[in-house]
Coordinates of C-alpha atoms and ligand atoms in Angstrom, one line a residue:
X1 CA -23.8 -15.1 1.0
X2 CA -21.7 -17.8 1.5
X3 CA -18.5 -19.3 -0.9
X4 CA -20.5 -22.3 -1.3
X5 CA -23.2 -20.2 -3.0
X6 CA -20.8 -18.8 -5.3
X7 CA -20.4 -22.1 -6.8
X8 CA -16.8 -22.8 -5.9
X9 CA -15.4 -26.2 -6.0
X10 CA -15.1 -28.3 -3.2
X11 CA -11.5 -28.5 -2.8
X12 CA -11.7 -24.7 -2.6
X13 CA -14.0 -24.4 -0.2
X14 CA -12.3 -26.6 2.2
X15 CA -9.4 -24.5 2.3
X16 CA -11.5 -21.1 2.9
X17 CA -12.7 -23.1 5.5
X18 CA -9.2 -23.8 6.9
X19 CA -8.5 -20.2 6.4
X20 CA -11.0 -19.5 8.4
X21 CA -12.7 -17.4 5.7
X22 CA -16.6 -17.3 6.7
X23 CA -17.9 -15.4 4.0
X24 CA -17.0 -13.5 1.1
X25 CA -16.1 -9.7 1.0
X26 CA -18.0 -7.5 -1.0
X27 CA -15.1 -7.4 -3.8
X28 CA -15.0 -11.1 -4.1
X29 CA -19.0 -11.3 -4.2
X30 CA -19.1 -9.3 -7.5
X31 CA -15.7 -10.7 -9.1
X32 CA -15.9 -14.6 -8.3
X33 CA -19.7 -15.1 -10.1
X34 CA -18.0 -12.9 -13.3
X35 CA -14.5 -14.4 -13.5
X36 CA -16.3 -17.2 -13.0
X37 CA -18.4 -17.1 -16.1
X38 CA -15.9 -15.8 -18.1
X39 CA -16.3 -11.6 -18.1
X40 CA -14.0 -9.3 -18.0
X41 CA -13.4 -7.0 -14.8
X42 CA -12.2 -3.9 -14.2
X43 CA -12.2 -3.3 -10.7
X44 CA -11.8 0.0 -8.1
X45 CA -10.5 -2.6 -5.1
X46 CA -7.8 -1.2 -2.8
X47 CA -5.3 -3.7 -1.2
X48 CA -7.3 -4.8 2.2
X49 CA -10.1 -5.7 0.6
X50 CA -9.4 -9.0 -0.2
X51 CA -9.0 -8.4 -4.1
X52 CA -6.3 -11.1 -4.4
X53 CA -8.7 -14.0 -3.4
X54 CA -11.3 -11.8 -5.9
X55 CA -9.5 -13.0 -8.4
X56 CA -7.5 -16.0 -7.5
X57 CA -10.5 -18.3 -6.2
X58 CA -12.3 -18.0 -9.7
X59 CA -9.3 -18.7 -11.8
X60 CA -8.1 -21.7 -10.0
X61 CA -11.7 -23.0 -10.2
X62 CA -11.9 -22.4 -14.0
X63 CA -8.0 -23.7 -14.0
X64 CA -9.1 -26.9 -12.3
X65 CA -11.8 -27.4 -14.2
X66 CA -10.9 -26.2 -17.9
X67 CA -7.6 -28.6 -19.5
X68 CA -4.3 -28.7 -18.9
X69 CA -1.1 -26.7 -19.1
X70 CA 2.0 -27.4 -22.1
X71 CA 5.4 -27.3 -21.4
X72 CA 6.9 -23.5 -21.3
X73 CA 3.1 -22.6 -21.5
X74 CA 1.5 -20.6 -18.8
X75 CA -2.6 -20.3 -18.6
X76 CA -3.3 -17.3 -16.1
X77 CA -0.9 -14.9 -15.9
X78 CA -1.0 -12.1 -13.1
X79 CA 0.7 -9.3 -13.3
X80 CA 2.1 -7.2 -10.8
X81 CA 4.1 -4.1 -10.3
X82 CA 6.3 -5.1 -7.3
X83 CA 8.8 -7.7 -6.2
X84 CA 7.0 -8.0 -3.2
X85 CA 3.7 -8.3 -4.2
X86 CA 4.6 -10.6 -6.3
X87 CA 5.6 -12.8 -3.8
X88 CA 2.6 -12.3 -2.0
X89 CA 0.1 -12.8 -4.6
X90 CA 1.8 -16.1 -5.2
X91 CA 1.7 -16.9 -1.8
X92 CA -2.3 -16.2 -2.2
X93 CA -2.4 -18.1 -4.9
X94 CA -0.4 -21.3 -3.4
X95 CA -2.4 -21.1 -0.5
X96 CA -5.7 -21.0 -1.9
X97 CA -4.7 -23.7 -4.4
X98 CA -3.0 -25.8 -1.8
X99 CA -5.8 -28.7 -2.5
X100 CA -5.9 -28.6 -6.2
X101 CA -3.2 -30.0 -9.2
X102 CA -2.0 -26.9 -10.4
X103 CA 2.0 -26.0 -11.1
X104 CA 2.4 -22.0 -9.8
X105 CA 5.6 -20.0 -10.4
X106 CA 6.3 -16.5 -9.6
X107 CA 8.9 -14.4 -11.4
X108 CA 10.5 -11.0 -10.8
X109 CA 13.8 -9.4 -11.1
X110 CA 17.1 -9.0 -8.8
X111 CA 17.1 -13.1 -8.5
X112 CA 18.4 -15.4 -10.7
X113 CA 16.4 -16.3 -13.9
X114 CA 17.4 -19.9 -14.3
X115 CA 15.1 -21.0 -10.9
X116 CA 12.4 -19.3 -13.2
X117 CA 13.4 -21.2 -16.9
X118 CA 13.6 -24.5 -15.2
X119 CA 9.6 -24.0 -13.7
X120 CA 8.9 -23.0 -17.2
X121 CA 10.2 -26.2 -18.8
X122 CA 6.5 -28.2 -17.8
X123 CA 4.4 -25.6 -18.0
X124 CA 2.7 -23.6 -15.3
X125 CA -1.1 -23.0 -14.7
X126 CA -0.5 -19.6 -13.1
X127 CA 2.5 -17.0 -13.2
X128 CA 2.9 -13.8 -11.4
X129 CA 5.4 -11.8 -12.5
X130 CA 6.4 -7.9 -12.3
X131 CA 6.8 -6.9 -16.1
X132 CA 10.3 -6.3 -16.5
X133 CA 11.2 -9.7 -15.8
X134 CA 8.5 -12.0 -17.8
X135 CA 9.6 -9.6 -20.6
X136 CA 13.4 -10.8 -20.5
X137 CA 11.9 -14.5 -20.1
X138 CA 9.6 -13.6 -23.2
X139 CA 12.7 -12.5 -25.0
X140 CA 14.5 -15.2 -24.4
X141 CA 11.7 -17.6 -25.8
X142 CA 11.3 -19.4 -22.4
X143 CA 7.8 -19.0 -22.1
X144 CA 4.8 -19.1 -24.6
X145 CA 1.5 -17.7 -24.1
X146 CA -0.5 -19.9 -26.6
X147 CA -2.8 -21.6 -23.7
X148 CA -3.2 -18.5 -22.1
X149 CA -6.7 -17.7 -21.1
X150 CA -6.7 -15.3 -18.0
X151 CA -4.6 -12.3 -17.6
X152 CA -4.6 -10.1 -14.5
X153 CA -3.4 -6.7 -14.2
X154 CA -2.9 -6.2 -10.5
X155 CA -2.4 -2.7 -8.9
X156 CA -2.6 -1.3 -12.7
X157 CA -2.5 2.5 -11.3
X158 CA 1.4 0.9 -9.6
X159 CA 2.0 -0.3 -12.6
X160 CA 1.7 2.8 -14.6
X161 CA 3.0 5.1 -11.9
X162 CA 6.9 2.9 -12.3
X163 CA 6.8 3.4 -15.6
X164 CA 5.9 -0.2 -16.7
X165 CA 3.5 1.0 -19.9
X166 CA 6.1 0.4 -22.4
X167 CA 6.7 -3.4 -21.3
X168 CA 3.1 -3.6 -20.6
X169 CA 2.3 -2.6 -24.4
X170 CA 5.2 -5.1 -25.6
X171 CA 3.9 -7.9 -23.6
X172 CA 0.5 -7.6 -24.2
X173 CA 1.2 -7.7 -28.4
X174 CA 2.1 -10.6 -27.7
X175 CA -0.9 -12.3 -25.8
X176 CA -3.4 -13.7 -27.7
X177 CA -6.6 -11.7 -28.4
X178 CA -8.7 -13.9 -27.0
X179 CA -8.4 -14.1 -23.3
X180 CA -10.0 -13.2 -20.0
X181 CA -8.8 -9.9 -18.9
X182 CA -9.3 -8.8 -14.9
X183 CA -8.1 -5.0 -14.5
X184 CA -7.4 -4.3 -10.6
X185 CA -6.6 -0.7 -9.1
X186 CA -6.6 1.0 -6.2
X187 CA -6.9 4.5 -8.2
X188 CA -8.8 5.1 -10.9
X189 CA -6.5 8.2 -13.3
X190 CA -7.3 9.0 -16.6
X191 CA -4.1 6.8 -18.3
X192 CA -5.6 3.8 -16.2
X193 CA -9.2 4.4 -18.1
X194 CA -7.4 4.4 -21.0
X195 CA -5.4 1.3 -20.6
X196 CA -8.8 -0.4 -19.7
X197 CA -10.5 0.8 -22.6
X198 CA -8.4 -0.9 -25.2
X199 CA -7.9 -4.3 -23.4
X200 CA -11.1 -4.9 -21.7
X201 CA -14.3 -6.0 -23.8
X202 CA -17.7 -5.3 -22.1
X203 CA -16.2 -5.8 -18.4
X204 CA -18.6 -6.0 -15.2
X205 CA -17.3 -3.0 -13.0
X206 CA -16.7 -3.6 -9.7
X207 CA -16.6 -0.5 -7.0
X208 CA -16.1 -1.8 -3.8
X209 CA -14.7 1.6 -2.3
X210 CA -15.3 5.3 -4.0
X211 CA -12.3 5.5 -5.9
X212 CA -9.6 7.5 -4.3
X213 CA -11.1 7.0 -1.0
X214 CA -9.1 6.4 1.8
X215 CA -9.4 3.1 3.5
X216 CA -12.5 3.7 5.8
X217 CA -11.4 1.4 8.7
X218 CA -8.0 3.7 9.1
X219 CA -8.1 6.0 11.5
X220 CA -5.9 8.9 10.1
X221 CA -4.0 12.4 11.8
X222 CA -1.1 14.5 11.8
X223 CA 1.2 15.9 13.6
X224 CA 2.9 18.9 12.3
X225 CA 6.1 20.1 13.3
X226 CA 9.9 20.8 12.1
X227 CA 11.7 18.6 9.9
X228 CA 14.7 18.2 11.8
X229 CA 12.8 17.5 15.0
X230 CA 10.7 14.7 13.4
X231 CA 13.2 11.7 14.4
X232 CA 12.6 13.2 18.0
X233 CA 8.6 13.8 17.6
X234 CA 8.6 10.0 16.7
X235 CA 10.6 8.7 19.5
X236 CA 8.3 10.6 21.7
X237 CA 5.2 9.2 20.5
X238 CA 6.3 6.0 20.0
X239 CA 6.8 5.9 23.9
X240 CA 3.8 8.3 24.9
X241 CA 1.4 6.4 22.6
X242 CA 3.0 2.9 23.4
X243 CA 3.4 2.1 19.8
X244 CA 3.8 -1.9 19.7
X245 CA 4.4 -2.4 15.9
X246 CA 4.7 0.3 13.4
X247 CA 5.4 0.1 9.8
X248 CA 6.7 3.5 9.0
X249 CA 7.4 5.0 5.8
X250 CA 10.1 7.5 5.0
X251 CA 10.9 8.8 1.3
X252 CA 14.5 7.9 0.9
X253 CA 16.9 4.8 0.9
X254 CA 19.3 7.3 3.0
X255 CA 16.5 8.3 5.1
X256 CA 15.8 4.6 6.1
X257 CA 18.8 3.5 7.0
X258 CA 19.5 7.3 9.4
X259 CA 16.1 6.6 11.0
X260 CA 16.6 2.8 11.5
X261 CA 20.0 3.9 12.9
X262 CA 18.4 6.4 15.1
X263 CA 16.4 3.6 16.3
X264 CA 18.7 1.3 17.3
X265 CA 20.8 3.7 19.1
X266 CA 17.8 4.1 21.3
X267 CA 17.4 0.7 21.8
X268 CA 14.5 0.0 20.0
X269 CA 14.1 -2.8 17.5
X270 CA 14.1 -1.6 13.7
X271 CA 14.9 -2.9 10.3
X272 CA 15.1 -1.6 6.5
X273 CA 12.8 -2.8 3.2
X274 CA 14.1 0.0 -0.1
X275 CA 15.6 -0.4 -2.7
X276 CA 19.0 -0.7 -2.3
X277 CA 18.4 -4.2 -0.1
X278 CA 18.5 -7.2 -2.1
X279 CA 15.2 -9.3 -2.2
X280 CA 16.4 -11.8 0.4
X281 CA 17.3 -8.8 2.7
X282 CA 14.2 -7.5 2.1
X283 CA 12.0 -10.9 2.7
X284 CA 14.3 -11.1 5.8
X285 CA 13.0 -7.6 7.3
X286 CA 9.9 -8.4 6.2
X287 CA 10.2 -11.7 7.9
X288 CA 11.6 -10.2 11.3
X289 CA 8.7 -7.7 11.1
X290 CA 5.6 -10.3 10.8
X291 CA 7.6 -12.3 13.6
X292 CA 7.4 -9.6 15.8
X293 CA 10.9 -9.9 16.0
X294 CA 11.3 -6.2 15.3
X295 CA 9.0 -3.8 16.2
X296 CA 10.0 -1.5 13.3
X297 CA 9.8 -1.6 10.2
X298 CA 11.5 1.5 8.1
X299 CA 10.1 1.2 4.5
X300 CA 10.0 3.6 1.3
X301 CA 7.3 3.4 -1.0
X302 CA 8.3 1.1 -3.7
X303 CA 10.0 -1.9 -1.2
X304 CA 6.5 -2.0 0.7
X305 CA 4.0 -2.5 -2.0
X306 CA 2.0 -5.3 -1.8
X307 CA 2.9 -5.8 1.9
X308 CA 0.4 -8.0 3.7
X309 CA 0.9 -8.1 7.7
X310 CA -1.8 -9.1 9.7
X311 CA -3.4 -7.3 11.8
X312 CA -0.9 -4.4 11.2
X313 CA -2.2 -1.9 13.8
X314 CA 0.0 1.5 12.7
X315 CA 1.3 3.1 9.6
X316 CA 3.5 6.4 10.2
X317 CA 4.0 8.2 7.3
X318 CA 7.7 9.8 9.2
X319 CA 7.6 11.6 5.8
X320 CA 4.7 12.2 3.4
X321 CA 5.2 10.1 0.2
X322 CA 5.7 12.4 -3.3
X323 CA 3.2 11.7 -4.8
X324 CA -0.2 11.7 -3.2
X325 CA -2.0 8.1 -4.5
X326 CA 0.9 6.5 -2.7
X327 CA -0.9 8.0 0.6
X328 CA -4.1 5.6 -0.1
X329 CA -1.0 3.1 -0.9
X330 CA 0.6 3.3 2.5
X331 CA -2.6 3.4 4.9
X332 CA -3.8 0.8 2.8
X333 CA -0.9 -1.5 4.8
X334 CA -3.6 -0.9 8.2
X335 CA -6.7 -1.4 8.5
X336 CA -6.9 -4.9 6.3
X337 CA -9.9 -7.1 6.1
X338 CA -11.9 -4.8 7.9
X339 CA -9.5 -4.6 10.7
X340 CA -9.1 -1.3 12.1
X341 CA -5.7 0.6 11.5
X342 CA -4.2 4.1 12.5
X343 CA -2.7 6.2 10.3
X344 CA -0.2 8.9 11.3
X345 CA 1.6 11.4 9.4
X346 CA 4.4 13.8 10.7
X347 CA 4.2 16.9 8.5
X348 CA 6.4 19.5 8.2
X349 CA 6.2 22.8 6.4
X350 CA 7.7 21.8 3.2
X351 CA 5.2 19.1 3.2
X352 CA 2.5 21.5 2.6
X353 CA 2.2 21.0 -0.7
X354 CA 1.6 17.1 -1.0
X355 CA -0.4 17.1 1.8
X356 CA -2.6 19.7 -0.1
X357 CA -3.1 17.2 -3.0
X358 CA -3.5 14.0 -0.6
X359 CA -6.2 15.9 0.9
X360 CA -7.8 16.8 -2.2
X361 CA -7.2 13.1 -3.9
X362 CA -9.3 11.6 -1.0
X363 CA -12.0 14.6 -0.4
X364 CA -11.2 15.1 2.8
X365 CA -9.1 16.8 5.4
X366 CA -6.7 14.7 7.8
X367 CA -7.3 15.8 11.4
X368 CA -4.7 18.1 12.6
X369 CA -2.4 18.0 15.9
X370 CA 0.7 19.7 17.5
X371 CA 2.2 18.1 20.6
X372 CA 3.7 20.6 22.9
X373 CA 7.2 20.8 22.9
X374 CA 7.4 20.1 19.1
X375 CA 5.5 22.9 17.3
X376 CA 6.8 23.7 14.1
X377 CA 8.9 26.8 13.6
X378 CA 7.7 27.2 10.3
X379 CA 4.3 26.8 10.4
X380 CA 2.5 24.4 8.0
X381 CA -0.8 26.3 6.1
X382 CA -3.7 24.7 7.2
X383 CA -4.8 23.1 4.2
X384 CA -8.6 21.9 3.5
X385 CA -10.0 18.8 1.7
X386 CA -10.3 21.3 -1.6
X387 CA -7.0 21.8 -1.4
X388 CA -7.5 25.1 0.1
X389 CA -6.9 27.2 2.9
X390 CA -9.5 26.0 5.5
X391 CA -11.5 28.6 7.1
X392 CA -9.9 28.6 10.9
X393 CA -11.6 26.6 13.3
X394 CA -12.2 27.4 16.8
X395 CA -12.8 24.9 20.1
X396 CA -12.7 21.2 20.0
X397 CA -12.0 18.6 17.1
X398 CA -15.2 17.0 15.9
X399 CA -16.2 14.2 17.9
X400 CA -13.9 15.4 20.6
X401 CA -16.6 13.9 22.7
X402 CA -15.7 10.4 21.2
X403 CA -12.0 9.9 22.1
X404 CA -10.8 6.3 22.8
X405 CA -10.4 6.0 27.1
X406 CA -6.8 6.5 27.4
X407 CA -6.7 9.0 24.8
X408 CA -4.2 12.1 26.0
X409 CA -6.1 15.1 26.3
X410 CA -7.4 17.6 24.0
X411 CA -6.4 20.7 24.9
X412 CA -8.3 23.9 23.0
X413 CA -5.1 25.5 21.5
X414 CA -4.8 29.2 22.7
X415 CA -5.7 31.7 20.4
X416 CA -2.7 33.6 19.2
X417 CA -1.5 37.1 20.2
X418 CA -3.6 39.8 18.0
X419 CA -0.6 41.1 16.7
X420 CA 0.8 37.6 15.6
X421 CA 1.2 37.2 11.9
X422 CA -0.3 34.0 10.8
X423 CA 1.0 32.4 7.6
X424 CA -0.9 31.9 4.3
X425 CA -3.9 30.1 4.5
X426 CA -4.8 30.3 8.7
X427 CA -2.8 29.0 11.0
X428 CA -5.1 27.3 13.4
X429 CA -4.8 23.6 13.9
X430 CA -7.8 21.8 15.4
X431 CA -6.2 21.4 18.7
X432 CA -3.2 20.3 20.5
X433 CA -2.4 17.7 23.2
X434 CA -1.1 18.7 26.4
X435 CA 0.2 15.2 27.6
X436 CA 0.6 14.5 31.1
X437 CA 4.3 14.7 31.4
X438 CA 5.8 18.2 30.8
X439 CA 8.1 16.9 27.4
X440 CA 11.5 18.9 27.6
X441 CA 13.2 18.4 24.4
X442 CA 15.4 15.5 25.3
X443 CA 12.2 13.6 27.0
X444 CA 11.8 11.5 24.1
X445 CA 15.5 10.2 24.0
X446 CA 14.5 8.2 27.9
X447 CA 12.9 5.2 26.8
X448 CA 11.2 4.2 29.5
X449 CA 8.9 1.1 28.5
X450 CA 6.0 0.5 30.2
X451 CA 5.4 4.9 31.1
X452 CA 3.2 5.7 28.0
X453 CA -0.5 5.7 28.7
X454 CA -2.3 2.3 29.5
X455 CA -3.8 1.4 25.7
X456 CA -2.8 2.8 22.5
X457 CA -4.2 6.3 22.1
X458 CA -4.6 8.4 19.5
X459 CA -6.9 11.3 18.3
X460 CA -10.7 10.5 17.7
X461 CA -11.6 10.6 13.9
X462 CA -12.8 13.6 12.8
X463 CA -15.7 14.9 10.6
X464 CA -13.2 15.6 8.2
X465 CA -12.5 11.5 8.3
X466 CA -15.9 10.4 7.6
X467 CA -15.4 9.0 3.9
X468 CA -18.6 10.5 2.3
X469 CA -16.3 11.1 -0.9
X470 CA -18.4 11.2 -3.8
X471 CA -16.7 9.0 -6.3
X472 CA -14.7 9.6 -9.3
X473 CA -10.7 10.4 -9.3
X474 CA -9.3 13.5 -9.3
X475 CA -5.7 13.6 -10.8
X476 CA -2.5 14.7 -9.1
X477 CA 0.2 14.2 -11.6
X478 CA 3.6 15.6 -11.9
X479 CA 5.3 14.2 -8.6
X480 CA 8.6 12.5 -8.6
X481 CA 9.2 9.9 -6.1
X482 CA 8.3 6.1 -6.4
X483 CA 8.6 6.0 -10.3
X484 CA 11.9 7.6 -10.3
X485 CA 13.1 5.1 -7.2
X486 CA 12.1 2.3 -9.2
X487 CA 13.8 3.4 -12.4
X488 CA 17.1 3.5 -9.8
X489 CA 16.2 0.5 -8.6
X490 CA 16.3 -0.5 -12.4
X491 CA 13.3 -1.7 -12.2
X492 CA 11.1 0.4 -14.5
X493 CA 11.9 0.2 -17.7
X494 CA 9.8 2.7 -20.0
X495 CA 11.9 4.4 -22.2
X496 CA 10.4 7.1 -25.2
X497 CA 10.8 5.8 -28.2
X498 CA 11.0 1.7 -27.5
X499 CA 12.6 -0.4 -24.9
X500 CA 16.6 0.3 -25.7
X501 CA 19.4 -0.8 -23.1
X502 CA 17.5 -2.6 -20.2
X503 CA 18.3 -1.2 -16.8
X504 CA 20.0 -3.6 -13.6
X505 CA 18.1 -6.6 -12.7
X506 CA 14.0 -6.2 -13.3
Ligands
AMP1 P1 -6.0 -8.4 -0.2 O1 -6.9 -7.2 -0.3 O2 -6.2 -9.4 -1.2 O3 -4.5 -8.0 0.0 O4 -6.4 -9.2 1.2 C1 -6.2 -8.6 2.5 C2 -6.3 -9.7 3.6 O5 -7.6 -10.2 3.7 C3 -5.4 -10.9 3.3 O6 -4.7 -11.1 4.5 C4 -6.4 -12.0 3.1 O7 -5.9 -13.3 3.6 C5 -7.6 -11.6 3.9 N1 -8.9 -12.1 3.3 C6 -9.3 -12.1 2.0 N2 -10.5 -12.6 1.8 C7 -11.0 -12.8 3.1 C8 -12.3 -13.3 3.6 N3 -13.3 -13.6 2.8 N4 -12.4 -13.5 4.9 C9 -11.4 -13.2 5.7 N5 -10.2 -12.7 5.4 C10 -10.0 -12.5 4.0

């Protein structure tokens, strides 16, 4: 199948073809024909799969070819959870519209909101905007949504996870009835059902991926080990591994800025994206980090959102997120337009517990590795894709016969002493790398570039990594984390009981 088939309009197709984009992906072959004739979607599409041009390429056809914009009026509105997706979906949007008449704006909190009135004044064809902030323009009667014919909830599951449903419900009261509605999200929970339910009307479904499964071009393990020793662990494999770019996430502002410090004291090149950066800081990282300019890029979960960077090769999850759909978030950043990626967790003991419900969230258990010189004192459970204790296994990993050349080596980890007590749930990992230097405890802190193994290495994928997830969600609620970091970063706004006292800029 070709775009051409699809019925796009010429100027459209010519800049696919300047993008380079041969042919569509299977998301955008089942949501371009039905945005294009007018359906509503609801779509199970993780970020990777070229969603964003899913949606984008039919509305600025239909855009192009159906009227004209009003001033302060806006005709396809996309809505997003993040700052930073935001930015990029407006990139997408600029980008695939480069050839065609059509105004774009974007508009989101912690900038100023006179930029944003001014691009109001004529009218815009398309907006994206995080909800807190095309709220306050709403309230300020800046913006009217009388021509509106397409709206697009994007990353719905975000959305609800930072507390957006109150402004969600307020904003759309106040779109007219009759519109196009396009309902993307990576996870499919009961409250997202819901929220589909009463705003689509007889949508085409779209399932490009079981939902809740992980990305299937990411390569995921884990290394378990202490917490304290975790900065160390990472030094280590950064230089054993030969780690060239890394986006790696942690779960605190604090932790971001200790870990980037640690970095830089080792001479390594790292920057920040959380919260407590403002946007331009933020776009600057980000900036440095697609330049290459630094090879590290310390992020929590809410700052890196929507982040696009090509041909990302490695996520490292330096902490496991809180709540365990922002796992299928994170490796989601890897492995993008059917690149692959690698995925790597350090996991300590208190850990156990997340790691339990990420397991269980995407049906399957993440292959499991200690590297000598940093086993955990406190063991981590084994855990099992049920969110179980896995029945021990013995010998080799699963397709231990398939490691990558360059791989370090497997080593079958020695069973332990009869009389040793193993810790709830078995205690046997599915092997352990011997690497070929003996790795005293300081080894990590000599950066010697250049000594790691020829090639990126890493553990082979596992059985347990195989992605034959039935589909359907299962629900892991009652984690704190990325809602409660964007309400600090004043960014969510829910409230019970109505939308009272609006928090910092949105
Ligand atoms: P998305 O899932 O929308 O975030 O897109 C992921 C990446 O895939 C982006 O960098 C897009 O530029 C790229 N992409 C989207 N559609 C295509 C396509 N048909 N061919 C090649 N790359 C694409």
């Amino acid at each position: 199948m070709t775009f051409q088939s699809l019925g796009l309009i010429a100027p459209l197709l010519r800049t696919l073809d300047a993008l380079g984009y041969k042919q569509p992906t299977p998301v955008q072959k089942q949501a371009i024909p039905a945005v294009l004739a007018g359906r509503d979607v609801m779509a199970a599409a993780q970020t990777g799969t070229g969603k964003t041009a899913g949606f984008a390429l039919p509305i600025l056809h239909r855009l192009t070819m159906e009227g004209a914009t009003a001033p302060q009026c806006v005709r396809a509105l996309v809505l997003v959870p993040t700052r930073e997706l935001a930015e990029q979906v407006y990139e997408s949007f600029r980008s695939y519209g480069s050839n065609l008449p059509l105004r774009s704006a974007v508009a989101y909190g912690g900038v100023a909101i006179e930029p944003q009135i001014t691009k109001l004044r004529k009218g815009l064809d398309v907006m994206v905007a995080t909800p807190g902030r095309l709220l306050d323009l709403h309230d300020q009667g800046v913006i009217s949504f009388e021509l509106l014919q397409t709206l697009v909830l994007d990353e719905a599951d975000r959305m609800l996870d930072l507390g957006f449903e109150r402004d969600l419900d307020i904003l759309l009261a106040a779109l007219p009835k009759q519109r196009q509605t396009l309902l993307f999200s990576a996870t499919f929970s009961d409250e997202i059902r819901k929220l589909a339910k009463g705003l689509l009307r007889d949508p085409v479904s779209i399932q490009v991926e079981a939902a809740n499964t992980a990305v299937k071009s990411v390569k995921q393990w884990l290394v378990t080990t202490d917490k304290r020793r975790k900065p160390e662990l990472f030094l280590h494999l950064l230089n054993k591994l030969a780690w060239t770019q890394a986006l790696v996430f942690v779960k605190t502002r604090k932790g971001a800025e200790a870990l980037v410090k640690e970095l830089l004291d080792h001479g390594l090149t790292a920057d920040a994206i959380h919260g407590d950066k403002t946007q331009p800081a933020r776009l600057r990282a980000l900036d440095r980090f697609k330049r290459k300019e630094v090879q590290l890029l310390i992020a929590t979960d809410v700052a890196a959102r929507g982040l696009d960077i090509e041909a990302l090769p490695l996520v490292v999850n330096f902490d496991l997120p809180s709540v365990a759909e922002d796992y299928i978030h994170r490796i989601g950043r890897t492995g993008r337009a059917g690149m692959e990626g690698e995925a790597v967790s350090l996991v300590c003991a208190d850990e156990v517990d997340v790691l339990k419900a990420i397991e269980t969230l995407t049906r399957q258990a993440v292959p499991r590795f200690e590297e000598q010189g940093f086993e955990a004192d406190h063991r981590v459970p084994e855990t099992s894709a049920k969110g179980a204790a896995a029945p021990a296994r013995k010998g080799p990993p699963p397709n231990a016969a398939k490691r990558p050349v360059g791989a370090p080596p497997l080593a079958k980890k020695p069973a332990p002493p009869k009389s040793e007590a193993r810790p709830a749930g078995g205690s046997e990992s599915l092997g352990f790398w011997t690497p070929p230097e003996k790795i005293g405890k300081l080894a990590s802190r000599d950066r010697v570039p250049g000594s790691a193994p020829a090639g990126r290495s890493a553990p082979p994928r596992s059985k347990g990594a195989d992605f034959g997830a039935p589909k359907g969600a299962v629900v892991v609620t009652g984690a704190r984390g990325a809602k409660s970091q964007a309400r600090s970063d004043g960014r969510a706004t829910a409230k019970p009981g109505g939308r009272k006292g609006k928090p910092g800029p949105r």
